[in-house]
JSON list of C-alpha atoms in Angstrom, two decimals:
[
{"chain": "Q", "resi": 1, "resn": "UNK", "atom": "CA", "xyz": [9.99, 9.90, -11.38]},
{"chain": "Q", "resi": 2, "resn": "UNK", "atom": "CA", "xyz": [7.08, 9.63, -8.96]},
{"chain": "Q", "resi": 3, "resn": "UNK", "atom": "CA", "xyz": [7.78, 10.77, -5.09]},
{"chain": "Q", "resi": 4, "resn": "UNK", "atom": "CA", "xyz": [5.83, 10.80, -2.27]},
{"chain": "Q", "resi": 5, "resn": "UNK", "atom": "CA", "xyz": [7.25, 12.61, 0.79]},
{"chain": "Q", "resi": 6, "resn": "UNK", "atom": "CA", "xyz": [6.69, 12.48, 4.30]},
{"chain": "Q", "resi": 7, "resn": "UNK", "atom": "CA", "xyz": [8.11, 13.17, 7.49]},
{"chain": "Q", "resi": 8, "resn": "UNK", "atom": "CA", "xyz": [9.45, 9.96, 8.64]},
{"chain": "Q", "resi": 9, "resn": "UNK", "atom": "CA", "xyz": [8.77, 11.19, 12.91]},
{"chain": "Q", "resi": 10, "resn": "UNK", "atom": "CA", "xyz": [8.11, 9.91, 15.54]},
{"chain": "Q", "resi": 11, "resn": "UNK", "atom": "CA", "xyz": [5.32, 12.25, 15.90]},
{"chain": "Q", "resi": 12, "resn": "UNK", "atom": "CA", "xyz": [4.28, 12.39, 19.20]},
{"chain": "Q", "resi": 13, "resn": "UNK", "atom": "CA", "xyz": [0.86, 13.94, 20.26]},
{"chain": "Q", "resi": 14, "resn": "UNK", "atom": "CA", "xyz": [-0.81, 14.10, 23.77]},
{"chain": "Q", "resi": 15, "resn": "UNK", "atom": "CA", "xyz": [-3.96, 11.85, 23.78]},
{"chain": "Q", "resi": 16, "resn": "UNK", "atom": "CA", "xyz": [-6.43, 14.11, 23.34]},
{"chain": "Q", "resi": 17, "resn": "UNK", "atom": "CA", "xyz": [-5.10, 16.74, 20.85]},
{"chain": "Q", "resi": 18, "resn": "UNK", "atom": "CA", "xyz": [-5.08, 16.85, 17.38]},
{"chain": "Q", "resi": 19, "resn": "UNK", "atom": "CA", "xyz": [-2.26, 14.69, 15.23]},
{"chain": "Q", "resi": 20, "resn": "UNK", "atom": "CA", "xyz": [-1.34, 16.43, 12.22]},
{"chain": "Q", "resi": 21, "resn": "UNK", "atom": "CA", "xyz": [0.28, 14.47, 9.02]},
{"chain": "Q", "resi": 22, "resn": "UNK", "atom": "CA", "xyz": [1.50, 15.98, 6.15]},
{"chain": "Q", "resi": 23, "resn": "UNK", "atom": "CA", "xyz": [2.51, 14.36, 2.25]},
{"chain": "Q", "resi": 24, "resn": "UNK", "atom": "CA", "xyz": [3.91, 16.17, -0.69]},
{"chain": "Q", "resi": 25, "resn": "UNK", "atom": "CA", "xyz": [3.90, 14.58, -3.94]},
{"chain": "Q", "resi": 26, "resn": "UNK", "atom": "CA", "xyz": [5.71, 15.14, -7.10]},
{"chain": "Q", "resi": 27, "resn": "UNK", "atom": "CA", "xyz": [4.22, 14.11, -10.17]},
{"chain": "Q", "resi": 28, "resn": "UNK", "atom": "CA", "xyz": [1.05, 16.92, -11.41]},
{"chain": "Q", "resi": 29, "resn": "UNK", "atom": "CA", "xyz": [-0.39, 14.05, -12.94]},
{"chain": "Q", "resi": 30, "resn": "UNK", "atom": "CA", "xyz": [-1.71, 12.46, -9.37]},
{"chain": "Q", "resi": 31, "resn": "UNK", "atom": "CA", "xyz": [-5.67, 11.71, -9.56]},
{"chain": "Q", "resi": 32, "resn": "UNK", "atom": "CA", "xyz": [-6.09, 10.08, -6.30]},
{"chain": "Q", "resi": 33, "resn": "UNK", "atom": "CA", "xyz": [-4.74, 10.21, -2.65]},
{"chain": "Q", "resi": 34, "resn": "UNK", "atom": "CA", "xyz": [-5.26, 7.96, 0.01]},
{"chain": "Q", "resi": 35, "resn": "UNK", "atom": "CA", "xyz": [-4.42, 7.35, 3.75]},
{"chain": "Q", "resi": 36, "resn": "UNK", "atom": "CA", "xyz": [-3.80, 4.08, 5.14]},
{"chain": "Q", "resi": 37, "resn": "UNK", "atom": "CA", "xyz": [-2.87, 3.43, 8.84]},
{"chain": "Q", "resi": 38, "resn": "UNK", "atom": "CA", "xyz": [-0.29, 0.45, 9.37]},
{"chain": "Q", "resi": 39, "resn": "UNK", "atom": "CA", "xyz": [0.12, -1.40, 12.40]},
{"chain": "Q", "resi": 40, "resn": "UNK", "atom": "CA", "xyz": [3.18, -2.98, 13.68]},
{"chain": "Q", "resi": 41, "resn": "UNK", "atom": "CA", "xyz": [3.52, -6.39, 11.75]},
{"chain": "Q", "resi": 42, "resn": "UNK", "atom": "CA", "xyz": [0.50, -5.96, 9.96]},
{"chain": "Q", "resi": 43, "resn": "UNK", "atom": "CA", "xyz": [-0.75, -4.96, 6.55]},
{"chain": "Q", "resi": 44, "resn": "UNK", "atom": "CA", "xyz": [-2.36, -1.20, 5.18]},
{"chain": "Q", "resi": 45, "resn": "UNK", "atom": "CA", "xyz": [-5.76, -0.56, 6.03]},
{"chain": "Q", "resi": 46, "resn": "UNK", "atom": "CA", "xyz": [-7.50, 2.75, 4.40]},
{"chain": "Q", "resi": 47, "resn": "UNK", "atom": "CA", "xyz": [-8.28, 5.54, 6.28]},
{"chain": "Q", "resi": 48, "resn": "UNK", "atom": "CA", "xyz": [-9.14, 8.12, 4.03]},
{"chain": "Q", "resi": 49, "resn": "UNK", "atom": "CA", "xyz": [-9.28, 8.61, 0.08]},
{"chain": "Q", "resi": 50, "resn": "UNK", "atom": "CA", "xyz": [-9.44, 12.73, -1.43]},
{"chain": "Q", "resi": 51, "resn": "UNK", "atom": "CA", "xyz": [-9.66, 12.84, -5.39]},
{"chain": "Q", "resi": 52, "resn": "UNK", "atom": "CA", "xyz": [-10.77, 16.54, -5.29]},
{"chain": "Q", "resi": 53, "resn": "UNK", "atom": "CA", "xyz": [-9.42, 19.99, -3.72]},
{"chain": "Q", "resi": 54, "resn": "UNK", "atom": "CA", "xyz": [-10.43, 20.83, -0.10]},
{"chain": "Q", "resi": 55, "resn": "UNK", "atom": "CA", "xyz": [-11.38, 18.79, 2.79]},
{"chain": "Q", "resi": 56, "resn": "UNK", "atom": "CA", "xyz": [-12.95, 15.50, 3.23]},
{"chain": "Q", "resi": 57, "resn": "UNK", "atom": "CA", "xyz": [-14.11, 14.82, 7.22]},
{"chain": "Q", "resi": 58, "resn": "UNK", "atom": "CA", "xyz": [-15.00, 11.21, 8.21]},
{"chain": "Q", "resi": 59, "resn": "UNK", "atom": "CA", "xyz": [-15.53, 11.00, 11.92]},
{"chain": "Q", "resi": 60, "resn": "UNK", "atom": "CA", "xyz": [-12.24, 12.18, 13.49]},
{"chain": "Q", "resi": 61, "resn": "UNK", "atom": "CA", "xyz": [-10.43, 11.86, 10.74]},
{"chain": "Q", "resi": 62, "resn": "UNK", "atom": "CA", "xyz": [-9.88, 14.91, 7.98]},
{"chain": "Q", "resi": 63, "resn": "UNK", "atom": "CA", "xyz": [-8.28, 14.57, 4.79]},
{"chain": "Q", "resi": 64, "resn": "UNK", "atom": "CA", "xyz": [-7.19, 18.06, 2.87]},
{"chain": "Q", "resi": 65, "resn": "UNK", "atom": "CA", "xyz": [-5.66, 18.26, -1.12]},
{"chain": "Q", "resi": 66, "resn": "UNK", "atom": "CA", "xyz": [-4.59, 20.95, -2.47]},
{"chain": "Q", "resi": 67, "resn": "UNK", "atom": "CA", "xyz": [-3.17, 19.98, -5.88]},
{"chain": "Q", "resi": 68, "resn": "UNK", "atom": "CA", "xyz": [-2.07, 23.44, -6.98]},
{"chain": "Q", "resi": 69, "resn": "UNK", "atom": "CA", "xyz": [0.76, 23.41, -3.77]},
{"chain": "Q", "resi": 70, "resn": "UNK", "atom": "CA", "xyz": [0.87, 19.20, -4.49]},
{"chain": "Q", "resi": 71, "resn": "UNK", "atom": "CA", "xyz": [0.05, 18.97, -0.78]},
{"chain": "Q", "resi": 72, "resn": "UNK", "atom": "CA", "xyz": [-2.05, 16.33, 1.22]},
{"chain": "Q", "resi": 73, "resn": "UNK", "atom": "CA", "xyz": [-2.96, 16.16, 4.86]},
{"chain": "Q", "resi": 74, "resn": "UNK", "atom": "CA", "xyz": [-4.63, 13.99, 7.44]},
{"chain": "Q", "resi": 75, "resn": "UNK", "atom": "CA", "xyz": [-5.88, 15.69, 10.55]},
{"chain": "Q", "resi": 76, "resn": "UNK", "atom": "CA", "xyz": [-6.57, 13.47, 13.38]},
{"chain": "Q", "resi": 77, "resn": "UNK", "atom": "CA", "xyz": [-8.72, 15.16, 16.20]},
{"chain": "Q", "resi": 78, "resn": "UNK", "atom": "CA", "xyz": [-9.25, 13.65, 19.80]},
{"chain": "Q", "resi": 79, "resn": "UNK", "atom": "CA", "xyz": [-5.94, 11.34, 19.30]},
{"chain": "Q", "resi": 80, "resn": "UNK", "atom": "CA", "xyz": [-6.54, 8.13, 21.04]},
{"chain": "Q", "resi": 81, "resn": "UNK", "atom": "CA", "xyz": [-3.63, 5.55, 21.91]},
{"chain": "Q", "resi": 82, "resn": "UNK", "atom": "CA", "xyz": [-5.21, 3.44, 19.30]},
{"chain": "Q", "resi": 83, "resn": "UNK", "atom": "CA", "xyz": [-4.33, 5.98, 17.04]},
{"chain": "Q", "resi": 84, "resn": "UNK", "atom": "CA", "xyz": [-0.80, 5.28, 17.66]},
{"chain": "Q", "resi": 85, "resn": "UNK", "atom": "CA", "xyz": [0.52, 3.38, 14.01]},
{"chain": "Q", "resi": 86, "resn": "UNK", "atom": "CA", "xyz": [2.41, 4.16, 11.19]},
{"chain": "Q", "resi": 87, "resn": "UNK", "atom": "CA", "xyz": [0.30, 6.39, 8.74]},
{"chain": "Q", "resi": 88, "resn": "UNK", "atom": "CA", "xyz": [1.21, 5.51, 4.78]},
{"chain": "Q", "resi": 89, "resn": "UNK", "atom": "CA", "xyz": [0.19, 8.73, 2.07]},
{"chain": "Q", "resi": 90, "resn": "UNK", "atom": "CA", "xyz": [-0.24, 6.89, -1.01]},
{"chain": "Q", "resi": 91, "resn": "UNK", "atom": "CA", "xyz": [-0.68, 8.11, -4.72]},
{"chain": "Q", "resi": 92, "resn": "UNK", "atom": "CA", "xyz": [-2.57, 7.16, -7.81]},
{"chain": "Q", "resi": 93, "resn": "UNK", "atom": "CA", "xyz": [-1.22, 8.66, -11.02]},
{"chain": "Q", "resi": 94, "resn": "UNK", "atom": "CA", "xyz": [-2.36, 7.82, -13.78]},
{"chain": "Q", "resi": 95, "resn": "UNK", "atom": "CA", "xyz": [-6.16, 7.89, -15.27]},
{"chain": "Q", "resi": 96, "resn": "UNK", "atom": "CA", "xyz": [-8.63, 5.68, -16.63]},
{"chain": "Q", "resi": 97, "resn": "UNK", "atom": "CA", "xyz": [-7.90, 2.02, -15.24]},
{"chain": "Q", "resi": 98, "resn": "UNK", "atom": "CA", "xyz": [-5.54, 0.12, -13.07]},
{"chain": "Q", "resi": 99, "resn": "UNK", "atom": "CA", "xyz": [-2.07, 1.43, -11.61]},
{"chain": "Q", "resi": 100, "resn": "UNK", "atom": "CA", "xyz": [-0.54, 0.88, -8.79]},
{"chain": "Q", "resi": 101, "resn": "UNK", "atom": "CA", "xyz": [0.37, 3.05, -5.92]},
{"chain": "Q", "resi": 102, "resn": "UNK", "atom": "CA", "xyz": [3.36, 5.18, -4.89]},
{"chain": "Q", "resi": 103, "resn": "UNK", "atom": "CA", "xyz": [3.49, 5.45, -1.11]},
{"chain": "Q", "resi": 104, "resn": "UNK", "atom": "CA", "xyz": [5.43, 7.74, 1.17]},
{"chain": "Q", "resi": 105, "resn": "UNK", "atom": "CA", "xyz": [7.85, 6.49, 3.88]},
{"chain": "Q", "resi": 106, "resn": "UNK", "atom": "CA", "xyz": [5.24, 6.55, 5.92]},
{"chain": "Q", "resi": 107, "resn": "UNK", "atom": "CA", "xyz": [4.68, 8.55, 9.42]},
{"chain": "Q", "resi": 108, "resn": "UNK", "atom": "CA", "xyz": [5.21, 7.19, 12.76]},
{"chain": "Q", "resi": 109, "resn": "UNK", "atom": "CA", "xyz": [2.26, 8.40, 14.64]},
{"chain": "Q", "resi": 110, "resn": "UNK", "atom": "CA", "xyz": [2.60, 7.79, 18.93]},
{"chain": "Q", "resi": 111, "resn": "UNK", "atom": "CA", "xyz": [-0.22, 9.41, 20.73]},
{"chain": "Q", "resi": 112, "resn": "UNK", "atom": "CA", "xyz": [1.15, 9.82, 24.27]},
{"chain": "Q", "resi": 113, "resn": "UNK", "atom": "CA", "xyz": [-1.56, 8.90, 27.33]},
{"chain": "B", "resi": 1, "resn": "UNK", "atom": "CA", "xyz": [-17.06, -12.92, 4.46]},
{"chain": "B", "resi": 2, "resn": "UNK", "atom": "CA", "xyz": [-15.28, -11.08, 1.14]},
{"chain": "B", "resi": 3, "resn": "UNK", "atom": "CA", "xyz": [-11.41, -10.70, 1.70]},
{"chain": "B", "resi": 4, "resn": "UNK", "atom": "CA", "xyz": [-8.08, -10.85, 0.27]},
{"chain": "B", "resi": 5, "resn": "UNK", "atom": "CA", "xyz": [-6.14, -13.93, 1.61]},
{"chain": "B", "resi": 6, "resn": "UNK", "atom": "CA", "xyz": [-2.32, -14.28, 1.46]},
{"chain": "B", "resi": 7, "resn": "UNK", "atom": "CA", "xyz": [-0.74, -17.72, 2.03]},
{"chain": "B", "resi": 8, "resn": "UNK", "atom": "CA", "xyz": [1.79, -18.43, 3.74]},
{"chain": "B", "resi": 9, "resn": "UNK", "atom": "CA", "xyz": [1.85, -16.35, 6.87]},
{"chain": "B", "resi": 10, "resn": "UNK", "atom": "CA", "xyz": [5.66, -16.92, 7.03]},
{"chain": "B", "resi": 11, "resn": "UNK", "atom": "CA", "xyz": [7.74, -18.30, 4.22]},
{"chain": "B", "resi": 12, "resn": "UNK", "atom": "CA", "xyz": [11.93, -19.45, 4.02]},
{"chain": "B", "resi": 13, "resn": "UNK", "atom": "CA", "xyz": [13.80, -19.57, 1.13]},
{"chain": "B", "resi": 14, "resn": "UNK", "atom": "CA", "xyz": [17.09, -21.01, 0.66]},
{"chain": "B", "resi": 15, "resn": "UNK", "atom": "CA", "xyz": [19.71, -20.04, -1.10]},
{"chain": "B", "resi": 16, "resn": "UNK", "atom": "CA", "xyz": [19.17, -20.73, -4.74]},
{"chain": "B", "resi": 17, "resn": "UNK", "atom": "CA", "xyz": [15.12, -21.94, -4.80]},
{"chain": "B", "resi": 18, "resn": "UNK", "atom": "CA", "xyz": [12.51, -20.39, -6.12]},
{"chain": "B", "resi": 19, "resn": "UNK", "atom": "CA", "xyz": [9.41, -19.50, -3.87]},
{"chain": "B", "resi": 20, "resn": "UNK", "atom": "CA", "xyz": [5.75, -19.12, -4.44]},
{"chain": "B", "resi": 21, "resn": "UNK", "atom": "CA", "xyz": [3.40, -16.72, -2.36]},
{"chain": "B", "resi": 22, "resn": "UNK", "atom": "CA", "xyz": [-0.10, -16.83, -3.02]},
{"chain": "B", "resi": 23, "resn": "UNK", "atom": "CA", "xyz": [-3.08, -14.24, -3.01]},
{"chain": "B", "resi": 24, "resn": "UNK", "atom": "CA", "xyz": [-6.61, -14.95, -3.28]},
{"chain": "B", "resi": 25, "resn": "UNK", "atom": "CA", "xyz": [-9.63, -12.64, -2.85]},
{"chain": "B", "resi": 26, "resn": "UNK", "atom": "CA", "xyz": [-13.34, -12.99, -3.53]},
{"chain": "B", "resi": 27, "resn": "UNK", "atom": "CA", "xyz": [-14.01, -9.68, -3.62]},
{"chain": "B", "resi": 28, "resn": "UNK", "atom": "CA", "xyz": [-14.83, -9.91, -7.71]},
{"chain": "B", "resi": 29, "resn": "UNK", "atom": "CA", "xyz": [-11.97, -7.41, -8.51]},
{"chain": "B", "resi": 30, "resn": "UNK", "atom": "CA", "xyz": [-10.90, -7.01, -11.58]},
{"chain": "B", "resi": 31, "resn": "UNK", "atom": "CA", "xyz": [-7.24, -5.53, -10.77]},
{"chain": "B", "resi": 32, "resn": "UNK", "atom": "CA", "xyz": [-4.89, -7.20, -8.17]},
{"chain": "B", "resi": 33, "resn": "UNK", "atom": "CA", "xyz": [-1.32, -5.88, -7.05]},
{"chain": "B", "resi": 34, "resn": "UNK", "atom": "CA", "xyz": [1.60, -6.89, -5.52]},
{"chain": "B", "resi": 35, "resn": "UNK", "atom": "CA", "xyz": [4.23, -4.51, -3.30]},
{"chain": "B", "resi": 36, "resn": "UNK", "atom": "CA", "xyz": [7.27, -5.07, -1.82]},
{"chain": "B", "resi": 37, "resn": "UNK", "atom": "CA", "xyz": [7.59, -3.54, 1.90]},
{"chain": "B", "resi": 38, "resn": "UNK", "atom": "CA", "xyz": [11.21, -3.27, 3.46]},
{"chain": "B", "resi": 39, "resn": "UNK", "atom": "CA", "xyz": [11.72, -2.34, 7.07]},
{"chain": "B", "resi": 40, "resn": "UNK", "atom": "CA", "xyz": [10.96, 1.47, 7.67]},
{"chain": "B", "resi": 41, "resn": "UNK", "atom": "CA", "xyz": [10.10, 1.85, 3.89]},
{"chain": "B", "resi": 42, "resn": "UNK", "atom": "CA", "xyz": [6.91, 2.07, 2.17]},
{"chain": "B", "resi": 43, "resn": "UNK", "atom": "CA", "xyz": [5.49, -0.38, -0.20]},
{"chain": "B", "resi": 44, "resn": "UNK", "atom": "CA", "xyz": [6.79, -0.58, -3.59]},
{"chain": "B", "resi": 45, "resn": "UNK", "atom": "CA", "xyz": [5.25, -2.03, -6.42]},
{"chain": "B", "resi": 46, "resn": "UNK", "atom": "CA", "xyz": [6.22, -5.13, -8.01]},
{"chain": "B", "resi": 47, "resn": "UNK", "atom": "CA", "xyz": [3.66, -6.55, -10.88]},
{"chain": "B", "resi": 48, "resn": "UNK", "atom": "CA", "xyz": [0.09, -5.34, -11.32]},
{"chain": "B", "resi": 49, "resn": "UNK", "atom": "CA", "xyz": [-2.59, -7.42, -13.44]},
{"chain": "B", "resi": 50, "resn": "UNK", "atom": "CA", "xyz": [-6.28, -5.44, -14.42]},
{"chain": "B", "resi": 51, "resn": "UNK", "atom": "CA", "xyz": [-7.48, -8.40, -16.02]},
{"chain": "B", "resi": 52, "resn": "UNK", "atom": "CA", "xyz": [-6.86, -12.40, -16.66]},
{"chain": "B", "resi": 53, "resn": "UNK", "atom": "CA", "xyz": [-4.47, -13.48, -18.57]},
{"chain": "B", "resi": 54, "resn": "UNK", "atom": "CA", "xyz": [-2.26, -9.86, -18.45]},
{"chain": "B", "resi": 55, "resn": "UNK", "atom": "CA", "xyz": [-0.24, -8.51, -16.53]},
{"chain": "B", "resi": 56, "resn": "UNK", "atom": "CA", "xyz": [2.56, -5.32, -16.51]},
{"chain": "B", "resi": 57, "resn": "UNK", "atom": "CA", "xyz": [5.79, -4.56, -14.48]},
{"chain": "B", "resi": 58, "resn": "UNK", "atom": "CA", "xyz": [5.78, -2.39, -11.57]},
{"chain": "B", "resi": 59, "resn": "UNK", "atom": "CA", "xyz": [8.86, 0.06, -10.60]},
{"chain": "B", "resi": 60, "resn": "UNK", "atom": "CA", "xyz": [10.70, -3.10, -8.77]},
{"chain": "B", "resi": 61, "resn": "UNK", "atom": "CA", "xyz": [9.70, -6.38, -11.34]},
{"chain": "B", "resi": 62, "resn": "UNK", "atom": "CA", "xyz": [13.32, -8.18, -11.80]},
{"chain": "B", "resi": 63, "resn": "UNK", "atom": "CA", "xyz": [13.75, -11.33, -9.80]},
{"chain": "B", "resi": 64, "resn": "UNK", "atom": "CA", "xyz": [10.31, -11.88, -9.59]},
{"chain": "B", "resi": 65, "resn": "UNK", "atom": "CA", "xyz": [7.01, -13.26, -11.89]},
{"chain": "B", "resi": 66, "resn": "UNK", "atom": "CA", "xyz": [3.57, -13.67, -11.75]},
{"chain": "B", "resi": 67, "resn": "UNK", "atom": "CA", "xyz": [0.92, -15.41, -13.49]},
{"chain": "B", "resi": 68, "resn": "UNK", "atom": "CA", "xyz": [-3.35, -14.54, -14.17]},
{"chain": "B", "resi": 69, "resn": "UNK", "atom": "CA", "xyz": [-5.02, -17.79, -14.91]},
{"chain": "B", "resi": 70, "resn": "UNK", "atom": "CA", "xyz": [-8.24, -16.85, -12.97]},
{"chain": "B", "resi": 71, "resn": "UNK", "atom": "CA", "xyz": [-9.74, -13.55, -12.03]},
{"chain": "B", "resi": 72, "resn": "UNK", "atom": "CA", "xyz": [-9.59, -14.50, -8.38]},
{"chain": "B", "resi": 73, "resn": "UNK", "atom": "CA", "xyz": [-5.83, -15.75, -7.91]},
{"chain": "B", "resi": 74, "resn": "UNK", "atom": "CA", "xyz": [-2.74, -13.87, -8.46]},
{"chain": "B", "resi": 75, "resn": "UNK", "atom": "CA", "xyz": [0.26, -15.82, -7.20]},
{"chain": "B", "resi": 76, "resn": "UNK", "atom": "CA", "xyz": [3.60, -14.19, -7.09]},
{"chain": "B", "resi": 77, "resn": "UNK", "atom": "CA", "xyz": [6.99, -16.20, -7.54]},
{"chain": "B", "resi": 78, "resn": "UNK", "atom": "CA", "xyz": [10.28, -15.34, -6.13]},
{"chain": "B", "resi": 79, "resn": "UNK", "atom": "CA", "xyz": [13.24, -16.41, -7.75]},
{"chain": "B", "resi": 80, "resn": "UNK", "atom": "CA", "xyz": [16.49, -16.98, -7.57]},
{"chain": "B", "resi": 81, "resn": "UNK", "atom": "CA", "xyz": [17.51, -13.90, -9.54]},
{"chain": "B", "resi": 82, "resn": "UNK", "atom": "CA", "xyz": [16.05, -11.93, -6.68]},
{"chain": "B", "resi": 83, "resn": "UNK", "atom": "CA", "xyz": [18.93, -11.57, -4.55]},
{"chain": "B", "resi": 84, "resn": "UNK", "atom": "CA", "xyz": [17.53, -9.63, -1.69]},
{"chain": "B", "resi": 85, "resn": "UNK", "atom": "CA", "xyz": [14.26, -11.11, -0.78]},
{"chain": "B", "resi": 86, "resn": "UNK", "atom": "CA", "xyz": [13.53, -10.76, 2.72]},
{"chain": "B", "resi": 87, "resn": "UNK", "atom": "CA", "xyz": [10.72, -8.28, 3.15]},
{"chain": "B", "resi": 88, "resn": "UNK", "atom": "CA", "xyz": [6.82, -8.25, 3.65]},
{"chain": "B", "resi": 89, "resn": "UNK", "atom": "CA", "xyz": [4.79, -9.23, 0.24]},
{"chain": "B", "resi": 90, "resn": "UNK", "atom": "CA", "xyz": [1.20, -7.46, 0.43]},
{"chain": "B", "resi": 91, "resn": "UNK", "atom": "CA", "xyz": [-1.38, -8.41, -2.42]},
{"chain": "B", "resi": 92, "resn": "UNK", "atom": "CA", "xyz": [-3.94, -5.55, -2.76]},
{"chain": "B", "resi": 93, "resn": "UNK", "atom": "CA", "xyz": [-6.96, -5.37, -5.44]},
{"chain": "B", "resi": 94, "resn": "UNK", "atom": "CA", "xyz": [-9.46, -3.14, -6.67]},
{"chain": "B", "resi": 95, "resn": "UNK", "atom": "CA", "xyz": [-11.88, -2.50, -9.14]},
{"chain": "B", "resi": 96, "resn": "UNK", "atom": "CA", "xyz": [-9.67, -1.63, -11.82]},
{"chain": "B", "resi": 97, "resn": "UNK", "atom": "CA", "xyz": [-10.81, 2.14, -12.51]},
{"chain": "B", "resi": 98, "resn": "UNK", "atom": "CA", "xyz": [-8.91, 5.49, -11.71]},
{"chain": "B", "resi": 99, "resn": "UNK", "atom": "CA", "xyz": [-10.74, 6.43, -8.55]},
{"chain": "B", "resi": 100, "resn": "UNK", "atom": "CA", "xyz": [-10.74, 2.63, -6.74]},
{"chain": "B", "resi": 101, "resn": "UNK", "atom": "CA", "xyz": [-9.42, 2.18, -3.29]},
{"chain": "B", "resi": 102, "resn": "UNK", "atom": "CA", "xyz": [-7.20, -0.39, -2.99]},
{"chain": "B", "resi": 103, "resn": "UNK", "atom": "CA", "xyz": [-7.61, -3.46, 0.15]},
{"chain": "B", "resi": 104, "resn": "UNK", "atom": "CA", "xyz": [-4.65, -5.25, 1.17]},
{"chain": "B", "resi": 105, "resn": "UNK", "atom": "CA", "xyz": [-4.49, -9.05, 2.33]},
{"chain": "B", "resi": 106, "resn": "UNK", "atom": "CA", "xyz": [-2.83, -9.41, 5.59]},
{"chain": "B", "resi": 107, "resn": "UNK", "atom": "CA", "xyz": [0.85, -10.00, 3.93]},
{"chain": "B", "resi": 108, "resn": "UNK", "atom": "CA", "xyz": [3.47, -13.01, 3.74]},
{"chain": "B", "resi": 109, "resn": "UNK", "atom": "CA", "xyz": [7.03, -11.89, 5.30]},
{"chain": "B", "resi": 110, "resn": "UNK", "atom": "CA", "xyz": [9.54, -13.79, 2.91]},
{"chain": "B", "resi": 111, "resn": "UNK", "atom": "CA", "xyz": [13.39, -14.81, 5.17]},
{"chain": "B", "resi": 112, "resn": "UNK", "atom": "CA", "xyz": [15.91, -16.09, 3.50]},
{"chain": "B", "resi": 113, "resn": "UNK", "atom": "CA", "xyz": [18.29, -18.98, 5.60]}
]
């Protein structure tokens, strides 16, 4: 059975500091991970995407894997209101061609002004 | 402008009929999905196609069917056998390989009267 964990929140952050999302996974076999931020009402846009151990920095954002504790992380420095969505950790197990995602809960991110 | 486009925007069923949402991108993906999202859940995965004409079951398939005639069009029927329909429908596609991000059309939220 595939999981995805995550802390459900509200996680609430002063604008300005750094928002901190975690995502355990279950299944050893995971090959990629990926972040999408939700919006009220509105559909999954990607964030971030990790398919190897350590971090990945775009901008403000930081993604971290480490497979060996089945952990993944977004870091989120300078929070902005904007910022302020649901964040989705999503999974891709299996190798070599199309499969779907498993996705977390999901995160409720509010960055306080 | 390359996209994924989900029609309709809002869509009633009554009790009994079948329903048909539909997803189009021009993106020239190969692979095209379709999830499930309740309220306060993730997005769970329904049917999953990596290339005309075939398609497999996701974790949540019964009560629903899909069809591949074209590489760009992956409509999703709702039927009556579904019992608890009301949700959001997102239709995502990719590339088809291990490693591809997925992109989401902006979603059709299914009520039942």
């Amino acid at each position: 059975q595939k999981e995805v964990e995550q802390n459900s929140g509200p996680l609430s952050v002063p604008e300005g500091a750094i928002a901190s999302l975690n995502c355990t996974y279950s299944d050893r076999g995971s090959q990629s991970f990926f972040w999408y931020r939700q919006y009220s009402g509105k559909s999954p846009e990607l964030i971030m995407s990790i398919y190897s151990n350590g971090d990945k920095e775009d901008g403000r954002f930081t993604a971290q894997l480490n497979k060996a504790s089945q952990y993944v992380s977004l870091l989120i420095r300078d929070s902005q209101p904007s910022d302020s969505a649901t964040y989705l950790c999503a999974v891709k197990v299996r190798g070599g061609g199309a499969d779907g995602l498993t996705f977390g809960k999901g995160t409720h991110l509010i960055i306080q002004p | 402008d390359g996209g994924i486009t989900q029609s309709p925007k809002y869509l009633f069923r009554k009790e009994g009929q079948n329903v048909t949402l539909s997803c189009e991108q021009n993106l020239n993906h190969d692979a095209m999905y379709w999830y499930r999202q309740d309220p306060g859940q993730g997005l769970r995965l329904i049917y999953y196609s990596q290339i005309v004409n075939d398609f497999q079951k996701g974790d949540i398939a019964e009560g629903y069917s899909v069809s591949r005639e074209k590489k760009e069009s992956f409509p999703l029927t709702v039927t009556s056998a579904q019992k608890n329909p009301t949700a959001f429908y997102l239709c995502a596609s990719d590339s088809g390989g291990s490693w591809e991000t997925q992109y989401f059309g902006p979603g059709t939220r299914l009520l039942v009267l």
